[in-house]
Structure formats: C-alpha cells, structure tokens
Amino acid sequence: MISVVSTVESVPRGTGTPALSLYQRIRKVLTRDLLVTLALGQVLSLLICGVGLTSKYLANDFHANTPVFQSFLNYILLFLVYTTTLAVRQGEGNLLAILKQRWWKYMFLGLIDIEANYLVLKAYQYTTLSSVQLLDCFVIPVVLLLSWFFLLVRYKAVHFVGAGLCLLGIGCMVGADILLGRQQGLGDQKLFGDLLVLGGATLYGISNVCEEFIVKNLSRVEFLGMMGLFGSFFSGIQLAIMEHKELLKVPWDWHIGFLYVGFSAFMFGLYSFMPVVMKRTSATSVSLSLLTADLYSLFCGLFLFHYKDPRVYKQFRNTGGQPDPNPLPFSPGVLEPSVIYTSLGAEPRDNLPVCVA
C-alpha cells in the first residue's frame, strides 16, 4: 500500500482567491440591470424636463394659464390609447369587468392624479422653473413613508438620513424664494408657488405608490386605461367650471399650438413609460432617478430663462438713448448706471423685469 502524506507546508502558496481589482469591483457593482435601470430613469427625467419647459413657456411667454386644459389633453390621449384597449379585451381584463370590481378605487386615484398635475402646473405661474423642479423632490420622503406603511418596504437608516437632507434642502429653497420674492417686489407669490409644488408632490407620492402596487400586481394597461377614463371625465368637468374663460383669453397661434402639442407628447410619454420603469424597480427608485431632471431643468433655466433672449433683448441708457441735458457728476472709476429691459414675452407692453446695473 502506498500512502501519501500531505502537510501544510507542502500545499502550494498563493492558491487562495486573489483580491479583486478596482475595475472588477466597479463591474461587480455596475451590473447590466443597474445600468439599464439608470438609463430608463434618465429617459423619464428628460420627459419631465420637457413637460416643465413647455409649461413654463406657456405660462410666462404667452400667458396661457391653463393647467387643467393641459392635463385634460394628456388624459384624452390615455383614453384613446389605453381605455379603448381595455374595452376590446376579453375576460377579466375587460373594461366592464374592471369597473365592476374596483371602479371606486380608480375614481379616487384619478382625482388625486388630476389635482397633483393641477397644483404643479399652476405653480409655474408664480415661481421659477428651477424652484418647481427642485421642490418636486418632496415626493421622495412621501414615497418612503407610504411604502413603509402600505407596501411593507423596509429601509436602512441611511435612507432616512437622505430623506432628512432632502427636507432640509426643501426648507432652504423655500426660504431663498421668499427672500428673493420680497427683493423683487413680488410679495408672497413665490411662497404661494412653492406651497403649490409641495402639495402637488404630496399627491404625486400617493399616486406613485398606488401605481407601483397596481403595475406589479395587476396590469400596466389597466392602470393607464383607468387613468384615461376617470382623468378625462373629471378633468373635463373641472375644465368647464374653472378654465373656460381662460381658454378664450389664450392668443391662439401656431407657437402656442406647438407648445400644447409638445406638452401633450411629453406628458403622454411620461405616463406610458413610467409604469414600465416602476415595474422593473420601485416607486422610490423612480423618484430618486428623477432627481437628475432638476439638473436638466437648471441648465435649461440658465440658458433659456436668463432674460437675455436675442429676440427681444433691448438696452436703453438713461432716457431712451437721448443725452441727458443735466448730467450728474460721477466720480472717477464709477460706471454710468444703465437700465436693461429684458423679457421672453411676446408682447412688449407687458410688465418687463428691470435690472439696474
């Protein structure tokens, strides 16, 4: 018999698992599923940025204050595409079968969604694009809280620390808007606009959590079809009561028509695509991914709403370019004051913002 005795010393050294390199660690974290999820979130952020831009142009440049009408157009598109799809289905997924089982739930959810859209779109009339997009992140702590109690999702302490920092940033943003509004002589307009955004974000949080539950347990088409049905019905009633006079004041032309079409396309794409992303991830992940929409909106605000549009940019010195017969003496090195009138509005008679330099 031949016996082989192996000792510890005879074992070759270096046979253990080698340490992972930095590149391998990054690849281990950045998996394909994570990258796809991040990419889908960026598509949603771009759609939200498009919604904000078209809303801001309609409210500021053309004085089209029609938030209910804008939402109504989106719900009509959802009705034509998804509600009709449910109507031709057979079996339990049919429109009538769904209405018999849970019509009242979708009715309340539709009302919440309508008012969320109304409050946020209304806020564009009172505050800036950046403020609306930044304060809209209040939806994150709302989703965290509702997911904890109703979807039984459990988070770590670091998630709640992040939500606390989010609330702290919201408070700083509201305070800055109040101070800026007083300096510009706008009174409490900016504060009112910020409160509208916070109210809309709260309702959005409720809607998003309900949407996550529905798309993961029932059907994406069912959710969108019910939103189209009840959303178009109740927003149509609200439109007839609240905004029929505002629609008559809108100076209709191809520019405004193009903005309404663009808004409807962005909003319809957002509603259609969000359930796909939410089924893959969660309402909390979607809300976090949408934070990059704030960055996109910030860049758009800097380049599009910085009051130096070349179409209407005009500069006047003192008395409309005429020399002052009694010029005031200025000390050496002090520049002559000038007044710059700038606006993105279509009418030159509007109240133009004044910047004294």
CSV table of C-alpha atoms in Angstrom, one decimal:
chain,number,residue,atom,x,y,z
A,1,MET,CA,0.0,0.0,0.0
A,2,ILE,CA,1.3,3.4,-0.9
A,3,SER,CA,0.2,6.2,1.4
A,4,VAL,CA,0.6,9.9,0.6
A,5,VAL,CA,1.1,12.2,3.5
A,6,SER,CA,0.3,15.9,2.8
A,7,THR,CA,1.4,18.5,5.2
A,8,VAL,CA,0.5,22.2,5.4
A,9,GLU,CA,4.0,23.1,4.2
A,10,SER,CA,3.5,21.0,1.0
A,11,VAL,CA,0.5,22.9,-0.1
A,12,PRO,CA,1.4,25.4,-2.8
A,13,ARG,CA,1.2,29.0,-1.7
A,14,GLY,CA,-0.9,31.6,-3.5
A,15,THR,CA,-3.8,29.2,-4.2
A,16,GLY,CA,-6.4,31.4,-2.4
A,17,THR,CA,-8.9,33.7,-4.0
A,18,PRO,CA,-7.0,36.7,-5.4
A,19,ALA,CA,-8.1,40.1,-4.4
A,20,LEU,CA,-10.4,41.9,-6.9
A,21,SER,CA,-9.0,44.8,-8.8
A,22,LEU,CA,-10.7,48.2,-8.8
A,23,TYR,CA,-12.0,47.6,-12.3
A,24,GLN,CA,-13.5,44.2,-11.3
A,25,ARG,CA,-15.2,45.8,-8.3
A,26,ILE,CA,-16.7,48.5,-10.4
A,27,ARG,CA,-18.0,45.9,-12.9
A,28,LYS,CA,-19.4,43.9,-10.0
A,29,VAL,CA,-21.4,46.9,-8.8
A,30,LEU,CA,-22.4,48.4,-12.2
A,31,THR,CA,-24.3,45.4,-13.5
A,32,ARG,CA,-26.3,45.4,-16.7
A,33,ASP,CA,-29.6,45.6,-14.8
A,34,LEU,CA,-28.4,48.6,-12.9
A,35,LEU,CA,-27.2,50.4,-16.0
A,36,VAL,CA,-30.5,49.7,-17.8
A,37,THR,CA,-32.4,51.0,-14.8
A,38,LEU,CA,-30.3,54.2,-14.7
A,39,ALA,CA,-30.8,54.7,-18.4
A,40,LEU,CA,-34.6,54.3,-18.1
A,41,GLY,CA,-34.6,56.8,-15.2
A,42,GLN,CA,-32.8,59.3,-17.4
A,43,VAL,CA,-35.4,59.0,-20.1
A,44,LEU,CA,-38.1,59.8,-17.5
A,45,SER,CA,-36.0,62.8,-16.3
A,46,LEU,CA,-35.8,64.2,-19.9
A,47,LEU,CA,-39.5,63.8,-20.3
A,48,ILE,CA,-40.2,65.7,-17.1
A,49,CYS,CA,-37.8,68.4,-18.2
A,50,GLY,CA,-39.7,68.7,-21.4
A,51,VAL,CA,-43.0,69.0,-19.5
A,52,GLY,CA,-41.6,71.7,-17.3
A,53,LEU,CA,-40.1,73.7,-20.2
A,54,THR,CA,-43.3,73.7,-22.3
A,55,SER,CA,-45.4,74.6,-19.2
A,56,LYS,CA,-43.0,77.5,-18.3
A,57,TYR,CA,-43.1,78.9,-21.9
A,58,LEU,CA,-46.9,78.7,-22.0
A,59,ALA,CA,-47.3,80.5,-18.6
A,60,ASN,CA,-44.6,83.1,-19.0
A,61,ASP,CA,-44.3,83.9,-22.7
A,62,PHE,CA,-47.9,83.5,-23.8
A,63,HIS,CA,-49.8,83.9,-20.6
A,64,ALA,CA,-51.7,80.7,-21.2
A,65,ASN,CA,-52.7,79.9,-17.7
A,66,THR,CA,-54.5,76.6,-18.4
A,67,PRO,CA,-53.1,73.8,-16.2
A,68,VAL,CA,-56.4,71.8,-16.2
A,69,PHE,CA,-56.6,72.0,-20.0
A,70,GLN,CA,-53.0,70.8,-20.3
A,71,SER,CA,-53.8,67.8,-18.1
A,72,PHE,CA,-57.1,67.2,-20.0
A,73,LEU,CA,-55.2,66.8,-23.3
A,74,ASN,CA,-53.0,64.1,-21.7
A,75,TYR,CA,-55.9,62.2,-20.2
A,76,ILE,CA,-57.7,62.2,-23.6
A,77,LEU,CA,-54.7,60.6,-25.2
A,78,LEU,CA,-54.6,58.0,-22.5
A,79,PHE,CA,-58.3,57.4,-23.0
A,80,LEU,CA,-57.9,57.0,-26.8
A,81,VAL,CA,-55.0,54.5,-26.5
A,82,TYR,CA,-55.4,52.5,-23.3
A,83,THR,CA,-59.1,52.8,-22.3
A,84,THR,CA,-60.1,51.6,-25.8
A,85,THR,CA,-57.6,48.8,-25.5
A,86,LEU,CA,-59.3,47.6,-22.3
A,87,ALA,CA,-62.7,48.0,-24.0
A,88,VAL,CA,-61.8,45.4,-26.7
A,89,ARG,CA,-60.2,43.0,-24.3
A,90,GLN,CA,-61.9,39.7,-23.4
A,91,GLY,CA,-62.3,38.1,-20.0
A,92,GLU,CA,-61.4,39.6,-16.6
A,93,GLY,CA,-59.2,42.2,-18.1
A,94,ASN,CA,-62.2,43.8,-19.9
A,95,LEU,CA,-63.1,47.4,-19.1
A,96,LEU,CA,-66.5,46.5,-17.7
A,97,ALA,CA,-65.2,43.7,-15.5
A,98,ILE,CA,-62.6,46.0,-14.0
A,99,LEU,CA,-65.2,48.7,-13.4
A,100,LYS,CA,-67.5,46.2,-11.6
A,101,GLN,CA,-64.7,45.1,-9.3
A,102,ARG,CA,-62.8,48.3,-8.3
A,103,TRP,CA,-64.2,51.4,-10.0
A,104,TRP,CA,-64.3,53.5,-6.9
A,105,LYS,CA,-60.6,52.9,-6.2
A,106,TYR,CA,-59.7,54.2,-9.6
A,107,MET,CA,-62.0,57.1,-9.2
A,108,PHE,CA,-60.2,58.3,-6.1
A,109,LEU,CA,-56.8,57.6,-7.7
A,110,GLY,CA,-57.8,59.6,-10.7
A,111,LEU,CA,-58.9,62.6,-8.6
A,112,ILE,CA,-55.6,62.5,-6.7
A,113,ASP,CA,-53.6,62.4,-10.0
A,114,ILE,CA,-55.7,65.2,-11.5
A,115,GLU,CA,-55.1,67.6,-8.6
A,116,ALA,CA,-51.4,66.7,-8.4
A,117,ASN,CA,-51.0,67.8,-12.0
A,118,TYR,CA,-53.1,70.9,-11.5
A,119,LEU,CA,-51.1,72.1,-8.4
A,120,VAL,CA,-47.7,71.6,-10.0
A,121,LEU,CA,-48.7,73.1,-13.4
A,122,LYS,CA,-50.4,76.0,-11.6
A,123,ALA,CA,-47.1,76.7,-9.7
A,124,TYR,CA,-45.3,77.7,-12.9
A,125,GLN,CA,-47.4,80.9,-12.9
A,126,TYR,CA,-45.9,82.0,-9.6
A,127,THR,CA,-42.4,80.6,-9.2
A,128,THR,CA,-39.4,79.7,-11.3
A,129,LEU,CA,-38.7,76.5,-13.3
A,130,SER,CA,-35.8,75.6,-11.1
A,131,SER,CA,-37.9,76.0,-7.9
A,132,VAL,CA,-40.6,73.8,-9.2
A,133,GLN,CA,-38.3,71.0,-10.3
A,134,LEU,CA,-36.2,71.2,-7.1
A,135,LEU,CA,-39.1,71.3,-4.7
A,136,ASP,CA,-40.8,68.4,-6.5
A,137,CYS,CA,-38.2,66.1,-4.8
A,138,PHE,CA,-40.5,66.3,-1.8
A,139,VAL,CA,-42.2,63.3,-3.4
A,140,ILE,CA,-39.2,61.2,-2.1
A,141,PRO,CA,-39.9,61.3,1.6
A,142,VAL,CA,-43.6,60.9,0.9
A,143,VAL,CA,-43.0,57.8,-1.1
A,144,LEU,CA,-40.6,56.4,1.5
A,145,LEU,CA,-43.2,56.9,4.3
A,146,LEU,CA,-46.1,55.4,2.3
A,147,SER,CA,-44.0,52.5,1.0
A,148,TRP,CA,-43.0,51.7,4.6
A,149,PHE,CA,-46.6,51.5,5.9
A,150,PHE,CA,-48.6,50.2,2.9
A,151,LEU,CA,-46.1,48.3,0.7
A,152,LEU,CA,-44.2,47.0,3.8
A,153,VAL,CA,-40.9,48.1,2.3
A,154,ARG,CA,-38.1,48.3,4.9
A,155,TYR,CA,-35.3,50.8,4.5
A,156,LYS,CA,-32.0,51.3,6.3
A,157,ALA,CA,-31.0,54.3,8.4
A,158,VAL,CA,-29.0,55.9,5.6
A,159,HIS,CA,-32.2,56.1,3.5
A,160,PHE,CA,-33.9,58.2,6.2
A,161,VAL,CA,-30.9,60.3,6.6
A,162,GLY,CA,-31.1,61.1,2.9
A,163,ALA,CA,-34.8,61.9,3.2
A,164,GLY,CA,-34.0,64.2,6.1
A,165,LEU,CA,-31.4,66.0,4.0
A,166,CYS,CA,-33.9,66.3,1.2
A,167,LEU,CA,-36.4,68.0,3.6
A,168,LEU,CA,-33.6,70.3,4.8
A,169,GLY,CA,-32.8,71.3,1.2
A,170,ILE,CA,-36.5,72.0,0.6
A,171,GLY,CA,-36.7,74.3,3.6
A,172,CYS,CA,-33.6,76.2,2.3
A,173,MET,CA,-35.1,76.5,-1.1
A,174,VAL,CA,-38.4,77.9,0.2
A,175,GLY,CA,-36.6,80.4,2.4
A,176,ALA,CA,-34.5,81.6,-0.6
A,177,ASP,CA,-37.6,82.0,-2.7
A,178,ILE,CA,-39.3,84.1,0.0
A,179,LEU,CA,-36.3,86.4,0.3
A,180,LEU,CA,-36.0,86.7,-3.5
A,181,GLY,CA,-39.6,87.4,-3.9
A,182,ARG,CA,-39.5,90.2,-1.4
A,183,GLN,CA,-36.4,91.7,-3.0
A,184,GLN,CA,-38.2,91.7,-6.4
A,185,GLY,CA,-41.4,93.2,-5.0
A,186,LEU,CA,-43.4,90.0,-5.7
A,187,GLY,CA,-44.7,89.7,-2.2
A,188,ASP,CA,-45.7,86.1,-1.3
A,189,GLN,CA,-46.1,84.9,-4.9
A,190,LYS,CA,-43.0,82.7,-4.8
A,191,LEU,CA,-44.1,81.3,-1.5
A,192,PHE,CA,-47.5,80.5,-2.8
A,193,GLY,CA,-46.0,78.8,-5.9
A,194,ASP,CA,-43.7,76.8,-3.6
A,195,LEU,CA,-46.6,75.6,-1.5
A,196,LEU,CA,-48.5,74.6,-4.6
A,197,VAL,CA,-45.5,72.4,-5.6
A,198,LEU,CA,-45.3,70.8,-2.2
A,199,GLY,CA,-49.0,70.0,-2.3
A,200,GLY,CA,-48.7,68.5,-5.7
A,201,ALA,CA,-45.6,66.5,-4.7
A,202,THR,CA,-47.5,65.0,-1.8
A,203,LEU,CA,-50.3,63.9,-4.1
A,204,TYR,CA,-47.8,62.6,-6.6
A,205,GLY,CA,-46.3,60.4,-3.9
A,206,ILE,CA,-49.7,58.9,-3.1
A,207,SER,CA,-50.3,58.3,-6.8
A,208,ASN,CA,-46.8,56.7,-7.4
A,209,VAL,CA,-47.2,54.3,-4.5
A,210,CYS,CA,-50.6,53.2,-5.8
A,211,GLU,CA,-49.2,52.9,-9.3
A,212,GLU,CA,-46.4,50.6,-8.1
A,213,PHE,CA,-48.9,48.3,-6.4
A,214,ILE,CA,-51.1,48.2,-9.5
A,215,VAL,CA,-48.4,47.6,-12.1
A,216,LYS,CA,-46.8,44.9,-10.0
A,217,ASN,CA,-50.0,43.1,-9.1
A,218,LEU,CA,-52.5,43.8,-11.8
A,219,SER,CA,-51.6,45.4,-15.2
A,220,ARG,CA,-49.9,48.5,-16.6
A,221,VAL,CA,-52.6,48.8,-19.3
A,222,GLU,CA,-55.3,48.6,-16.6
A,223,PHE,CA,-53.7,51.5,-14.7
A,224,LEU,CA,-53.3,53.7,-17.7
A,225,GLY,CA,-56.7,52.9,-19.1
A,226,MET,CA,-58.4,53.8,-15.8
A,227,MET,CA,-56.4,57.0,-15.5
A,228,GLY,CA,-57.5,57.9,-19.0
A,229,LEU,CA,-61.2,57.1,-18.3
A,230,PHE,CA,-61.6,58.9,-14.9
A,231,GLY,CA,-58.9,61.5,-15.6
A,232,SER,CA,-60.6,62.7,-18.8
A,233,PHE,CA,-64.0,62.7,-17.2
A,234,PHE,CA,-63.2,64.7,-14.0
A,235,SER,CA,-60.6,67.0,-15.6
A,236,GLY,CA,-63.2,67.8,-18.3
A,237,ILE,CA,-65.7,68.8,-15.6
A,238,GLN,CA,-63.0,70.9,-13.8
A,239,LEU,CA,-62.1,72.5,-17.1
A,240,ALA,CA,-65.6,73.5,-17.8
A,241,ILE,CA,-66.0,75.0,-14.3
A,242,MET,CA,-62.6,76.7,-13.8
A,243,GLU,CA,-60.9,77.4,-17.1
A,244,HIS,CA,-63.5,78.0,-19.8
A,245,LYS,CA,-62.8,81.7,-19.6
A,246,GLU,CA,-59.0,81.3,-19.6
A,247,LEU,CA,-59.2,79.3,-22.8
A,248,LEU,CA,-60.9,82.3,-24.5
A,249,LYS,CA,-58.1,84.6,-23.4
A,250,VAL,CA,-55.3,82.5,-25.0
A,251,PRO,CA,-53.9,84.2,-28.1
A,252,TRP,CA,-54.0,81.1,-30.3
A,253,ASP,CA,-51.4,80.8,-33.0
A,254,TRP,CA,-49.0,78.1,-34.2
A,255,HIS,CA,-46.5,78.8,-31.5
A,256,ILE,CA,-49.0,78.1,-28.7
A,257,GLY,CA,-50.4,75.1,-30.6
A,258,PHE,CA,-46.9,73.7,-31.0
A,259,LEU,CA,-46.2,74.1,-27.2
A,260,TYR,CA,-49.5,72.4,-26.4
A,261,VAL,CA,-48.7,69.5,-28.7
A,262,GLY,CA,-45.2,69.2,-27.3
A,263,PHE,CA,-46.5,69.3,-23.7
A,264,SER,CA,-49.1,66.5,-24.5
A,265,ALA,CA,-46.4,64.4,-26.2
A,266,PHE,CA,-44.0,64.7,-23.3
A,267,MET,CA,-46.8,64.0,-20.7
A,268,PHE,CA,-48.2,61.0,-22.6
A,269,GLY,CA,-44.7,59.6,-23.0
A,270,LEU,CA,-44.1,60.1,-19.2
A,271,TYR,CA,-47.3,58.4,-18.2
A,272,SER,CA,-46.8,55.5,-20.7
A,273,PHE,CA,-43.1,54.8,-19.8
A,274,MET,CA,-43.2,55.3,-16.0
A,275,PRO,CA,-45.1,52.1,-15.2
A,276,VAL,CA,-42.5,50.1,-17.3
A,277,VAL,CA,-39.7,51.5,-15.1
A,278,MET,CA,-41.7,51.2,-11.9
A,279,LYS,CA,-42.4,47.5,-12.5
A,280,ARG,CA,-38.7,46.9,-13.0
A,281,THR,CA,-37.7,48.8,-9.9
A,282,SER,CA,-39.9,50.7,-7.4
A,283,ALA,CA,-41.6,54.0,-6.8
A,284,THR,CA,-38.7,55.0,-4.5
A,285,SER,CA,-36.1,54.2,-7.2
A,286,VAL,CA,-38.0,56.1,-9.8
A,287,SER,CA,-38.3,59.1,-7.6
A,288,LEU,CA,-34.6,59.1,-6.9
A,289,SER,CA,-33.8,58.7,-10.6
A,290,LEU,CA,-35.9,61.7,-11.4
A,291,LEU,CA,-33.7,63.9,-9.3
A,292,THR,CA,-31.5,64.4,-12.4
A,293,ALA,CA,-34.4,66.2,-14.0
A,294,ASP,CA,-33.6,69.0,-11.6
A,295,LEU,CA,-30.1,69.3,-13.2
A,296,TYR,CA,-31.5,69.3,-16.7
A,297,SER,CA,-34.0,72.0,-15.7
A,298,LEU,CA,-31.3,74.0,-14.1
A,299,PHE,CA,-29.3,74.1,-17.3
A,300,CYS,CA,-32.4,75.0,-19.3
A,301,GLY,CA,-33.2,77.8,-16.8
A,302,LEU,CA,-29.7,79.2,-17.2
A,303,PHE,CA,-29.7,79.1,-21.0
A,304,LEU,CA,-33.4,79.7,-21.8
A,305,PHE,CA,-34.8,81.8,-18.9
A,306,HIS,CA,-31.9,84.0,-18.1
A,307,TYR,CA,-33.6,87.1,-19.5
A,308,LYS,CA,-31.2,87.6,-22.4
A,309,ASP,CA,-33.1,86.2,-25.3
A,310,PRO,CA,-31.8,87.8,-28.5
A,311,ARG,CA,-35.3,88.1,-30.0
A,312,VAL,CA,-36.3,90.8,-27.6
A,313,TYR,CA,-33.2,91.9,-25.9
A,314,LYS,CA,-33.0,95.7,-25.8
A,315,GLN,CA,-30.8,98.0,-23.8
A,316,PHE,CA,-31.7,101.6,-23.0
A,317,ARG,CA,-29.3,104.1,-21.3
A,318,ASN,CA,-30.9,106.7,-19.1
A,319,THR,CA,-33.6,108.4,-21.2
A,320,GLY,CA,-34.1,106.1,-24.2
A,321,GLY,CA,-30.7,106.8,-25.7
A,322,GLN,CA,-31.1,110.6,-25.6
A,323,PRO,CA,-28.3,112.5,-23.9
A,324,ASP,CA,-29.3,113.9,-20.5
A,325,PRO,CA,-29.2,117.7,-20.6
A,326,ASN,CA,-28.2,117.9,-16.9
A,327,PRO,CA,-25.8,115.0,-16.4
A,328,LEU,CA,-24.9,114.3,-12.8
A,329,PRO,CA,-21.2,114.3,-11.9
A,330,PHE,CA,-19.7,110.9,-11.4
A,331,SER,CA,-16.5,110.2,-9.5
A,332,PRO,CA,-13.6,108.7,-11.5
A,333,GLY,CA,-13.8,105.0,-12.0
A,334,VAL,CA,-17.6,104.8,-11.4
A,335,LEU,CA,-19.5,103.4,-14.3
A,336,GLU,CA,-22.6,105.2,-15.6
A,337,PRO,CA,-25.8,103.4,-14.4
A,338,SER,CA,-27.8,101.7,-17.1
A,339,VAL,CA,-31.2,100.1,-17.2
A,340,ILE,CA,-31.6,96.9,-19.1
A,341,TYR,CA,-35.1,95.7,-20.1
A,342,THR,CA,-35.4,92.1,-21.0
A,343,SER,CA,-38.2,89.7,-21.4
A,344,LEU,CA,-39.2,86.4,-23.1
A,345,GLY,CA,-42.8,87.6,-23.6
A,346,ALA,CA,-44.4,88.1,-26.9
A,347,GLU,CA,-45.9,91.5,-26.1
A,348,PRO,CA,-43.6,94.5,-25.5
A,349,ARG,CA,-46.3,96.2,-23.4
A,350,ASP,CA,-46.1,93.6,-20.6
A,351,ASN,CA,-44.5,94.4,-17.3
A,352,LEU,CA,-40.9,93.8,-18.1
A,353,PRO,CA,-38.3,92.8,-15.4
A,354,VAL,CA,-35.9,95.6,-14.8
A,355,CYS,CA,-32.2,95.1,-14.0
A,356,VAL,CA,-30.2,98.1,-12.8
A,357,ALA,CA,-26.5,97.8,-13.5
